[in-house]
Short mmCIF file of C-alpha atoms in Angstrom, two decimals:
data_model
loop_
_atom_site.label_atom_id
_atom_site.label_comp_id
_atom_site.label_asym_id
_atom_site.label_seq_id
_atom_site.Cartn_x
_atom_site.Cartn_y
_atom_site.Cartn_z
CA MET A 1 -2.80 14.36 2.82
CA LEU A 2 -4.26 11.69 0.57
CA GLU A 3 -1.98 10.07 -1.96
CA GLU A 4 -2.23 7.20 -4.42
CA ALA A 5 -0.42 4.16 -3.05
CA SER A 6 1.42 3.44 -6.30
CA GLU A 7 3.17 6.82 -5.99
CA LEU A 8 5.33 5.27 -3.28
CA ILE A 9 6.58 2.42 -5.41
CA GLY A 10 10.00 3.18 -6.82
CA MET A 11 10.68 5.96 -4.30
CA GLN A 12 14.08 6.17 -2.64
CA VAL A 13 14.26 5.66 1.12
CA TYR A 14 16.78 7.48 3.29
CA THR A 15 17.44 6.97 6.99
CA ASP A 16 17.53 9.68 9.66
CA LYS A 17 21.33 9.61 9.30
CA GLY A 18 21.04 10.47 5.61
CA LEU A 19 22.00 7.01 4.44
CA PHE A 20 20.35 5.56 1.36
CA LEU A 21 18.47 2.37 2.26
CA GLY A 22 17.04 1.41 -1.14
CA ASN A 23 14.03 1.83 -3.42
CA ILE A 24 10.49 0.86 -2.44
CA ASN A 25 9.62 -2.25 -4.37
CA ASN A 26 6.21 -3.02 -2.94
CA LEU A 27 3.84 -2.12 -0.09
CA ILE A 28 2.61 -4.55 2.51
CA ILE A 29 -0.95 -3.80 3.49
CA ASP A 30 -2.80 -4.95 6.56
CA LEU A 31 -6.31 -5.80 5.34
CA ASP A 32 -7.94 -6.01 8.77
CA GLY A 33 -6.39 -2.82 10.06
CA ALA A 34 -6.99 -1.03 6.71
CA ARG A 35 -3.54 0.48 6.71
CA ILE A 36 -0.15 0.25 5.07
CA ASP A 37 1.89 -2.05 7.28
CA GLY A 38 5.28 -1.67 5.72
CA LEU A 39 7.42 -0.53 2.86
CA PHE A 40 9.07 -3.46 1.16
CA VAL A 41 12.59 -2.48 0.13
CA HIS A 42 14.80 -4.91 -1.77
CA ASP A 43 18.46 -4.60 -2.78
CA THR A 44 19.11 -2.69 0.43
CA ASN A 45 22.33 -0.83 1.19
CA PRO A 46 24.83 -3.47 2.44
CA MET A 47 26.16 -0.89 4.95
CA LEU A 48 22.78 -1.08 6.71
CA VAL A 49 21.47 -4.57 5.97
CA ASP A 50 23.61 -7.70 5.93
CA GLY A 51 23.77 -9.25 2.50
CA SER A 52 21.51 -6.55 0.98
CA LYS A 53 18.47 -8.62 2.01
CA ALA A 54 14.97 -7.31 1.42
CA VAL A 55 13.37 -5.67 4.46
CA SER A 56 9.91 -4.41 5.40
CA VAL A 57 10.14 -0.98 7.02
CA PRO A 58 7.24 -0.36 9.46
CA TYR A 59 5.09 2.58 8.40
CA ARG A 60 5.51 4.24 11.82
CA TRP A 61 9.24 4.70 11.12
CA ILE A 62 8.46 7.18 8.34
CA GLN A 63 9.29 10.79 9.02
CA ALA A 64 8.30 12.36 5.72
CA ILE A 65 7.16 11.48 2.20
CA GLY A 66 8.05 13.93 -0.55
CA ASP A 67 10.31 13.40 -3.54
CA VAL A 68 11.93 10.71 -1.40
CA VAL A 69 10.95 8.94 1.83
CA ILE A 70 12.85 9.91 4.99
CA LEU A 71 12.74 7.62 8.00
CA LYS A 72 12.79 8.84 11.60
CA TYR A 73 14.34 5.58 12.75
CA PHE A 74 16.29 2.72 11.29
CA PRO A 75 18.53 0.28 13.21
CA LYS A 76 22.27 0.91 12.91
CA ARG A 77 22.65 -2.45 11.32
CA VAL A 78 20.24 -5.23 10.36
CA GLY A 79 21.81 -8.67 10.56
CA PRO A 80 20.80 -12.31 10.86
CA ARG A 81 18.61 -13.13 13.86
CA ARG A 82 20.72 -14.17 16.84
CA LYS A 83 19.84 -17.47 18.42
CA MET B 1 -3.95 -10.46 10.74
CA THR B 2 -4.05 -10.69 6.95
CA LYS B 3 -1.20 -9.01 5.17
CA LYS B 4 -0.78 -8.82 1.43
CA PHE B 5 1.49 -7.17 -1.06
CA ILE B 6 -0.30 -4.34 -2.78
CA THR B 7 0.73 -5.73 -6.17
CA GLU B 8 -1.26 -8.91 -5.36
CA LEU B 9 -4.45 -6.87 -5.11
CA LYS B 10 -4.07 -4.74 -8.21
CA GLY B 11 -6.01 -6.13 -11.14
CA LYS B 12 -8.31 -8.19 -8.92
CA THR B 13 -12.01 -8.25 -9.77
CA VAL B 14 -14.25 -6.35 -7.37
CA MET B 15 -17.78 -7.64 -6.75
CA THR B 16 -20.70 -6.51 -4.65
CA ASN B 17 -21.96 -9.03 -2.11
CA ASP B 18 -24.90 -9.82 -4.43
CA GLY B 19 -22.47 -10.93 -7.13
CA GLN B 20 -22.38 -7.94 -9.44
CA ILE B 21 -18.96 -7.21 -10.97
CA LEU B 22 -17.93 -3.62 -10.36
CA GLY B 23 -14.54 -3.64 -12.08
CA LEU B 24 -10.83 -4.11 -11.48
CA ILE B 25 -8.70 -2.68 -8.67
CA GLU B 26 -6.32 -0.07 -10.05
CA ASN B 27 -4.96 1.70 -6.99
CA PHE B 28 -5.53 2.74 -3.37
CA MET B 29 -5.70 6.14 -1.67
CA PHE B 30 -3.90 6.43 1.65
CA ASN B 31 -3.26 9.05 4.29
CA THR B 32 0.45 9.89 4.17
CA GLU B 33 0.59 10.85 7.87
CA THR B 34 -0.92 7.68 9.27
CA GLY B 35 -0.64 5.12 6.51
CA GLU B 36 -4.37 4.44 6.73
CA LEU B 37 -5.98 3.20 3.54
CA GLN B 38 -9.01 5.30 2.74
CA ASN B 39 -10.24 4.26 -0.71
CA VAL B 40 -10.00 1.61 -3.35
CA LEU B 41 -9.83 2.97 -6.91
CA VAL B 42 -11.63 0.68 -9.34
CA ILE B 43 -11.75 0.78 -13.14
CA PRO B 44 -15.48 0.27 -13.77
CA ALA B 45 -16.69 -2.73 -15.75
CA GLU B 46 -18.51 -1.97 -19.01
CA ASN B 47 -22.00 -2.64 -17.72
CA ILE B 48 -21.56 -0.47 -14.63
CA GLU B 49 -23.16 2.96 -14.51
CA PRO B 50 -20.36 5.08 -12.97
CA ARG B 51 -22.79 7.89 -12.14
CA LEU B 52 -24.24 5.73 -9.39
CA PHE B 53 -20.86 5.83 -7.62
CA ARG B 54 -18.35 8.40 -6.47
CA THR B 55 -15.72 8.73 -9.21
CA ASP B 56 -12.43 10.60 -9.54
CA THR B 57 -11.24 12.79 -12.43
CA GLN B 58 -10.01 9.73 -14.31
CA GLY B 59 -13.42 8.05 -14.09
CA ARG B 60 -12.35 5.46 -11.54
CA LEU B 61 -14.84 4.39 -8.89
CA VAL B 62 -13.79 5.64 -5.44
CA LEU B 63 -14.95 3.01 -2.95
CA PRO B 64 -14.36 3.10 0.82
CA PHE B 65 -11.62 0.67 1.85
CA SER B 66 -13.67 -0.23 4.94
CA GLU B 67 -16.34 -1.84 2.72
CA MET B 68 -13.85 -4.40 1.44
CA LYS B 69 -14.98 -7.66 2.98
CA ALA B 70 -13.49 -10.82 1.52
CA VAL B 71 -10.20 -10.78 -0.34
CA ARG B 72 -9.58 -14.11 -2.02
CA ASP B 73 -9.70 -14.81 -5.76
CA VAL B 74 -11.96 -11.79 -6.04
CA VAL B 75 -12.63 -8.88 -3.70
CA VAL B 76 -16.13 -8.58 -2.27
CA MET B 77 -17.41 -5.14 -1.31
CA ASP B 78 -20.21 -4.77 1.19
CA ILE B 79 -22.24 -2.10 -0.64
CA ASP B 80 -26.00 -1.77 -0.26
#
């Protein structure tokens, strides 16, 4: 189904476990691949993302787009990169 | 791989590769299953004859995303 990209902005994102991740703030597009690369979510749920940092959710993790966006995968917890 | 925020592209001027201004980017159409970007929706400039292009119900030009060539200060479309 074709949709206008701006429809996604402001949508709520929920994980496969039913947890609220945050609202879509922006979309990252891949110009060479002509596709949406990721959903940029800021003010994320601190239960899922350390320090409520902004994350880019890969498009392939999306399960469904309707009134809200449901993901088919999201890590249990997103933290600082381990060295 | 060039990645950009969609909000950076909105409002950019769209030109043909022979330098004619087509209008301003308003939105994009994408396939919800795959995330592929199909079209660029452009608000036509005053001197553009919209009947020469595919338009949507709101009078925006519907241009194929694949024709988007350079994306710098302006966007260049490769239209014959």
